[in-house]
């Protein structure tokens, strides 16, 4: 099991949600966050003196998946979230040790799906 965390542009959330739905990936947690990447939150056109980072609005999507869903989930997000411009986002993948569905007491593979 893995947890996939994608940081994307807020304006791409609908496209990503639609694409995930079509790929039969229906479970997710979405948060509105702020962040910056290697441009420190400024565009390449920025000419002023930079003394601190500029946090931009981003959307964070968390999806816990069984192993067979890791690749399709990543591919779907990569495709739907891309504009080709700086700030398109990042995807982080980490091992997920345990999952519990509170209502039924199910664990692991059963609790994710
Ligand atoms: N190393 C990182 N650690 C934590 N969050 C990150 C990291 N890199 C990017 N992010 C998050 O992802 C968002 C989008 O990053 P962004 O797409 O600007 O990455 P980048 O590395 O600067 O790539 P690009 O050059 O394409 O802009 C950031 O605003 C931040 O929230
Ligand atoms: Mg960037």
PDB file of C-alpha atoms and ligand atoms in Angstrom:
ATOM      1  CA  UNK A   1       0.000   0.000   0.000  1.00  0.00           C
ATOM      2  CA  UNK A   2       1.124   3.546  -0.746  1.00  0.00           C
ATOM      3  CA  UNK A   3      -0.016   7.022   0.002  1.00  0.00           C
ATOM      4  CA  UNK A   4       0.115   9.322  -2.979  1.00  0.00           C
ATOM      5  CA  UNK A   5       0.250  13.041  -2.249  1.00  0.00           C
ATOM      6  CA  UNK A   6      -0.138  15.373  -5.214  1.00  0.00           C
ATOM      7  CA  UNK A   7       0.304  19.127  -4.997  1.00  0.00           C
ATOM      8  CA  UNK A   8      -1.412  20.697  -7.993  1.00  0.00           C
ATOM      9  CA  UNK A   9      -2.719  24.018  -9.303  1.00  0.00           C
ATOM     10  CA  UNK A  10      -6.133  24.869  -7.786  1.00  0.00           C
ATOM     11  CA  UNK A  11      -7.534  25.503 -11.278  1.00  0.00           C
ATOM     12  CA  UNK A  12      -6.630  21.930 -12.252  1.00  0.00           C
ATOM     13  CA  UNK A  13      -8.586  20.303  -9.426  1.00  0.00           C
ATOM     14  CA  UNK A  14     -11.716  19.697 -11.504  1.00  0.00           C
ATOM     15  CA  UNK A  15      -9.784  18.150 -14.399  1.00  0.00           C
ATOM     16  CA  UNK A  16      -7.867  15.906 -12.012  1.00  0.00           C
ATOM     17  CA  UNK A  17     -11.038  14.860 -10.159  1.00  0.00           C
ATOM     18  CA  UNK A  18     -12.769  14.004 -13.440  1.00  0.00           C
ATOM     19  CA  UNK A  19      -9.782  12.035 -14.726  1.00  0.00           C
ATOM     20  CA  UNK A  20      -9.470  10.101 -11.447  1.00  0.00           C
ATOM     21  CA  UNK A  21     -13.190   9.294 -11.567  1.00  0.00           C
ATOM     22  CA  UNK A  22     -12.824   7.941 -15.114  1.00  0.00           C
ATOM     23  CA  UNK A  23      -9.871   5.831 -13.950  1.00  0.00           C
ATOM     24  CA  UNK A  24     -12.115   4.434 -11.178  1.00  0.00           C
ATOM     25  CA  UNK A  25     -10.166   6.123  -8.418  1.00  0.00           C
ATOM     26  CA  UNK A  26     -12.874   7.466  -6.156  1.00  0.00           C
ATOM     27  CA  UNK A  27     -11.370   7.991  -2.720  1.00  0.00           C
ATOM     28  CA  UNK A  28      -9.355  11.036  -1.866  1.00  0.00           C
ATOM     29  CA  UNK A  29      -8.773  13.827   0.611  1.00  0.00           C
ATOM     30  CA  UNK A  30      -8.397  17.339  -0.759  1.00  0.00           C
ATOM     31  CA  UNK A  31      -6.993  20.321   1.108  1.00  0.00           C
ATOM     32  CA  UNK A  32      -6.325  23.868   0.096  1.00  0.00           C
ATOM     33  CA  UNK A  33      -2.736  24.643   1.019  1.00  0.00           C
ATOM     34  CA  UNK A  34      -0.019  27.155   0.242  1.00  0.00           C
ATOM     35  CA  UNK A  35       3.431  26.398  -1.027  1.00  0.00           C
ATOM     36  CA  UNK A  36       6.307  27.173  -3.325  1.00  0.00           C
ATOM     37  CA  UNK A  37       8.792  25.211  -5.362  1.00  0.00           C
ATOM     38  CA  UNK A  38      12.153  26.045  -6.886  1.00  0.00           C
ATOM     39  CA  UNK A  39      11.100  29.538  -8.034  1.00  0.00           C
ATOM     40  CA  UNK A  40      10.401  30.406  -4.372  1.00  0.00           C
ATOM     41  CA  UNK A  41       6.875  31.348  -5.395  1.00  0.00           C
ATOM     42  CA  UNK A  42       7.922  33.983  -7.954  1.00  0.00           C
ATOM     43  CA  UNK A  43       7.656  33.696 -11.726  1.00  0.00           C
ATOM     44  CA  UNK A  44      10.663  33.822 -14.027  1.00  0.00           C
ATOM     45  CA  UNK A  45       9.553  37.327 -15.030  1.00  0.00           C
ATOM     46  CA  UNK A  46       9.923  38.639 -11.470  1.00  0.00           C
ATOM     47  CA  UNK A  47      12.659  41.283 -11.331  1.00  0.00           C
ATOM     48  CA  UNK A  48      12.516  42.643  -7.788  1.00  0.00           C
ATOM     49  CA  UNK A  49      14.827  41.793  -4.902  1.00  0.00           C
ATOM     50  CA  UNK A  50      13.626  38.600  -3.207  1.00  0.00           C
ATOM     51  CA  UNK A  51      14.089  38.556   0.559  1.00  0.00           C
ATOM     52  CA  UNK A  52      11.600  35.800   1.395  1.00  0.00           C
ATOM     53  CA  UNK A  53       9.559  33.072  -0.207  1.00  0.00           C
ATOM     54  CA  UNK A  54       6.123  33.778  -1.672  1.00  0.00           C
ATOM     55  CA  UNK A  55       3.553  31.121  -0.760  1.00  0.00           C
ATOM     56  CA  UNK A  56       1.072  30.470  -3.574  1.00  0.00           C
ATOM     57  CA  UNK A  57      -2.326  28.760  -3.285  1.00  0.00           C
ATOM     58  CA  UNK A  58      -2.103  25.066  -4.177  1.00  0.00           C
ATOM     59  CA  UNK A  59      -4.324  22.024  -3.802  1.00  0.00           C
ATOM     60  CA  UNK A  60      -3.097  18.913  -1.996  1.00  0.00           C
ATOM     61  CA  UNK A  61      -4.692  15.585  -2.912  1.00  0.00           C
ATOM     62  CA  UNK A  62      -4.034  12.524  -0.772  1.00  0.00           C
ATOM     63  CA  UNK A  63      -4.935   9.091  -2.075  1.00  0.00           C
ATOM     64  CA  UNK A  64      -4.219   5.816  -0.282  1.00  0.00           C
ATOM     65  CA  UNK A  65      -4.033   2.949  -2.766  1.00  0.00           C
ATOM     66  CA  UNK A  66      -3.302  -0.744  -3.078  1.00  0.00           C
ATOM     67  CA  UNK A  67      -0.137  -1.462  -5.065  1.00  0.00           C
ATOM     68  CA  UNK A  68      -1.884  -2.153  -8.395  1.00  0.00           C
ATOM     69  CA  UNK A  69      -3.394   1.349  -8.322  1.00  0.00           C
ATOM     70  CA  UNK A  70      -0.126   3.230  -7.771  1.00  0.00           C
ATOM     71  CA  UNK A  71       0.877   3.506 -11.429  1.00  0.00           C
ATOM     72  CA  UNK A  72      -2.585   4.364 -12.842  1.00  0.00           C
ATOM     73  CA  UNK A  73      -3.125   6.974 -10.131  1.00  0.00           C
ATOM     74  CA  UNK A  74       0.201   8.694 -10.811  1.00  0.00           C
ATOM     75  CA  UNK A  75      -0.250   8.571 -14.585  1.00  0.00           C
ATOM     76  CA  UNK A  76      -3.763  10.005 -14.344  1.00  0.00           C
ATOM     77  CA  UNK A  77      -2.696  12.921 -12.147  1.00  0.00           C
ATOM     78  CA  UNK A  78       0.431  13.636 -14.230  1.00  0.00           C
ATOM     79  CA  UNK A  79      -1.674  13.910 -17.383  1.00  0.00           C
ATOM     80  CA  UNK A  80      -4.624  15.858 -15.984  1.00  0.00           C
ATOM     81  CA  UNK A  81      -2.627  18.346 -13.883  1.00  0.00           C
ATOM     82  CA  UNK A  82      -0.076  19.311 -16.557  1.00  0.00           C
ATOM     83  CA  UNK A  83      -0.010  22.679 -18.328  1.00  0.00           C
ATOM     84  CA  UNK A  84       3.696  22.570 -19.170  1.00  0.00           C
ATOM     85  CA  UNK A  85       4.413  25.763 -17.236  1.00  0.00           C
ATOM     86  CA  UNK A  86       6.326  26.230 -14.005  1.00  0.00           C
ATOM     87  CA  UNK A  87       4.253  25.487 -10.933  1.00  0.00           C
ATOM     88  CA  UNK A  88       2.392  22.449 -12.318  1.00  0.00           C
ATOM     89  CA  UNK A  89       3.120  20.614  -9.087  1.00  0.00           C
ATOM     90  CA  UNK A  90       4.659  17.493  -7.650  1.00  0.00           C
ATOM     91  CA  UNK A  91       3.650  13.989  -6.671  1.00  0.00           C
ATOM     92  CA  UNK A  92       5.087  12.308  -3.586  1.00  0.00           C
ATOM     93  CA  UNK A  93       4.703   8.573  -3.004  1.00  0.00           C
ATOM     94  CA  UNK A  94       5.357   6.965   0.366  1.00  0.00           C
ATOM     95  CA  UNK A  95       4.821   3.496   1.842  1.00  0.00           C
ATOM     96  CA  UNK A  96       1.639   3.092   3.839  1.00  0.00           C
ATOM     97  CA  UNK A  97       1.888   0.633   6.716  1.00  0.00           C
ATOM     98  CA  UNK A  98      -1.634   0.294   8.051  1.00  0.00           C
ATOM     99  CA  UNK A  99      -5.188   1.290   7.215  1.00  0.00           C
ATOM    100  CA  UNK A 100      -8.319   0.757   9.304  1.00  0.00           C
ATOM    101  CA  UNK A 101     -11.942   1.309   8.356  1.00  0.00           C
ATOM    102  CA  UNK A 102     -13.432   2.538  11.595  1.00  0.00           C
ATOM    103  CA  UNK A 103     -17.025   1.383  10.918  1.00  0.00           C
ATOM    104  CA  UNK A 104     -16.238  -2.285  10.222  1.00  0.00           C
ATOM    105  CA  UNK A 105     -12.861  -2.831  11.815  1.00  0.00           C
ATOM    106  CA  UNK A 106     -11.445  -3.977   8.432  1.00  0.00           C
ATOM    107  CA  UNK A 107      -7.709  -3.560   7.958  1.00  0.00           C
ATOM    108  CA  UNK A 108      -5.188  -3.188   5.138  1.00  0.00           C
ATOM    109  CA  UNK A 109      -6.179  -4.007   1.538  1.00  0.00           C
ATOM    110  CA  UNK A 110      -9.865  -4.410   2.456  1.00  0.00           C
ATOM    111  CA  UNK A 111      -9.974  -1.134   4.366  1.00  0.00           C
ATOM    112  CA  UNK A 112      -8.536   0.895   1.444  1.00  0.00           C
ATOM    113  CA  UNK A 113     -10.773  -0.473  -1.296  1.00  0.00           C
TER     114      UNK A 113
HETATM  115  N1  LIG B   1      10.484  19.711  -2.296  1.00  0.00           N
HETATM  116  C1  LIG B   1       9.231  20.044  -1.966  1.00  0.00           C
HETATM  117  N2  LIG B   1       8.792  19.815  -0.718  1.00  0.00           N
HETATM  118  C2  LIG B   1       7.529  20.139  -0.359  1.00  0.00           C
HETATM  119  N3  LIG B   1       6.642  20.676  -1.188  1.00  0.00           N
HETATM  120  C3  LIG B   1       7.039  20.918  -2.447  1.00  0.00           C
HETATM  121  C4  LIG B   1       8.352  20.625  -2.900  1.00  0.00           C
HETATM  122  N4  LIG B   1       8.444  20.969  -4.187  1.00  0.00           N
HETATM  123  C5  LIG B   1       7.246  21.451  -4.530  1.00  0.00           C
HETATM  124  N5  LIG B   1       6.402  21.436  -3.485  1.00  0.00           N
HETATM  125  C6  LIG B   1       5.006  21.843  -3.449  1.00  0.00           C
HETATM  126  O1  LIG B   1       4.490  21.718  -4.760  1.00  0.00           O
HETATM  127  C7  LIG B   1       4.004  22.972  -5.223  1.00  0.00           C
HETATM  128  C8  LIG B   1       4.259  23.099  -6.696  1.00  0.00           C
HETATM  129  O2  LIG B   1       5.636  23.008  -6.920  1.00  0.00           O
HETATM  130  P1  LIG B   1       6.234  23.421  -8.322  1.00  0.00           P
HETATM  131  O3  LIG B   1       5.430  22.793  -9.384  1.00  0.00           O
HETATM  132  O4  LIG B   1       6.421  24.901  -8.381  1.00  0.00           O
HETATM  133  O5  LIG B   1       7.640  22.668  -8.210  1.00  0.00           O
HETATM  134  P2  LIG B   1       9.017  23.079  -8.893  1.00  0.00           P
HETATM  135  O6  LIG B   1      10.014  22.122  -8.369  1.00  0.00           O
HETATM  136  O7  LIG B   1       9.278  24.534  -8.660  1.00  0.00           O
HETATM  137  O8  LIG B   1       8.771  22.750 -10.424  1.00  0.00           O
HETATM  138  P3  LIG B   1       8.585  23.816 -11.635  1.00  0.00           P
HETATM  139  O9  LIG B   1       9.961  24.276 -11.970  1.00  0.00           O
HETATM  140  O10 LIG B   1       7.912  23.048 -12.703  1.00  0.00           O
HETATM  141  O11 LIG B   1       7.722  24.934 -11.088  1.00  0.00           O
HETATM  142  C9  LIG B   1       4.723  23.990  -4.359  1.00  0.00           C
HETATM  143  O12 LIG B   1       3.982  25.190  -4.272  1.00  0.00           O
HETATM  144  C10 LIG B   1       4.810  23.283  -3.032  1.00  0.00           C
HETATM  145  O13 LIG B   1       3.573  23.369  -2.370  1.00  0.00           O
HETATM  146 MG1  LIG B   2       7.944  25.952  -9.306  1.00  0.00          MG
END
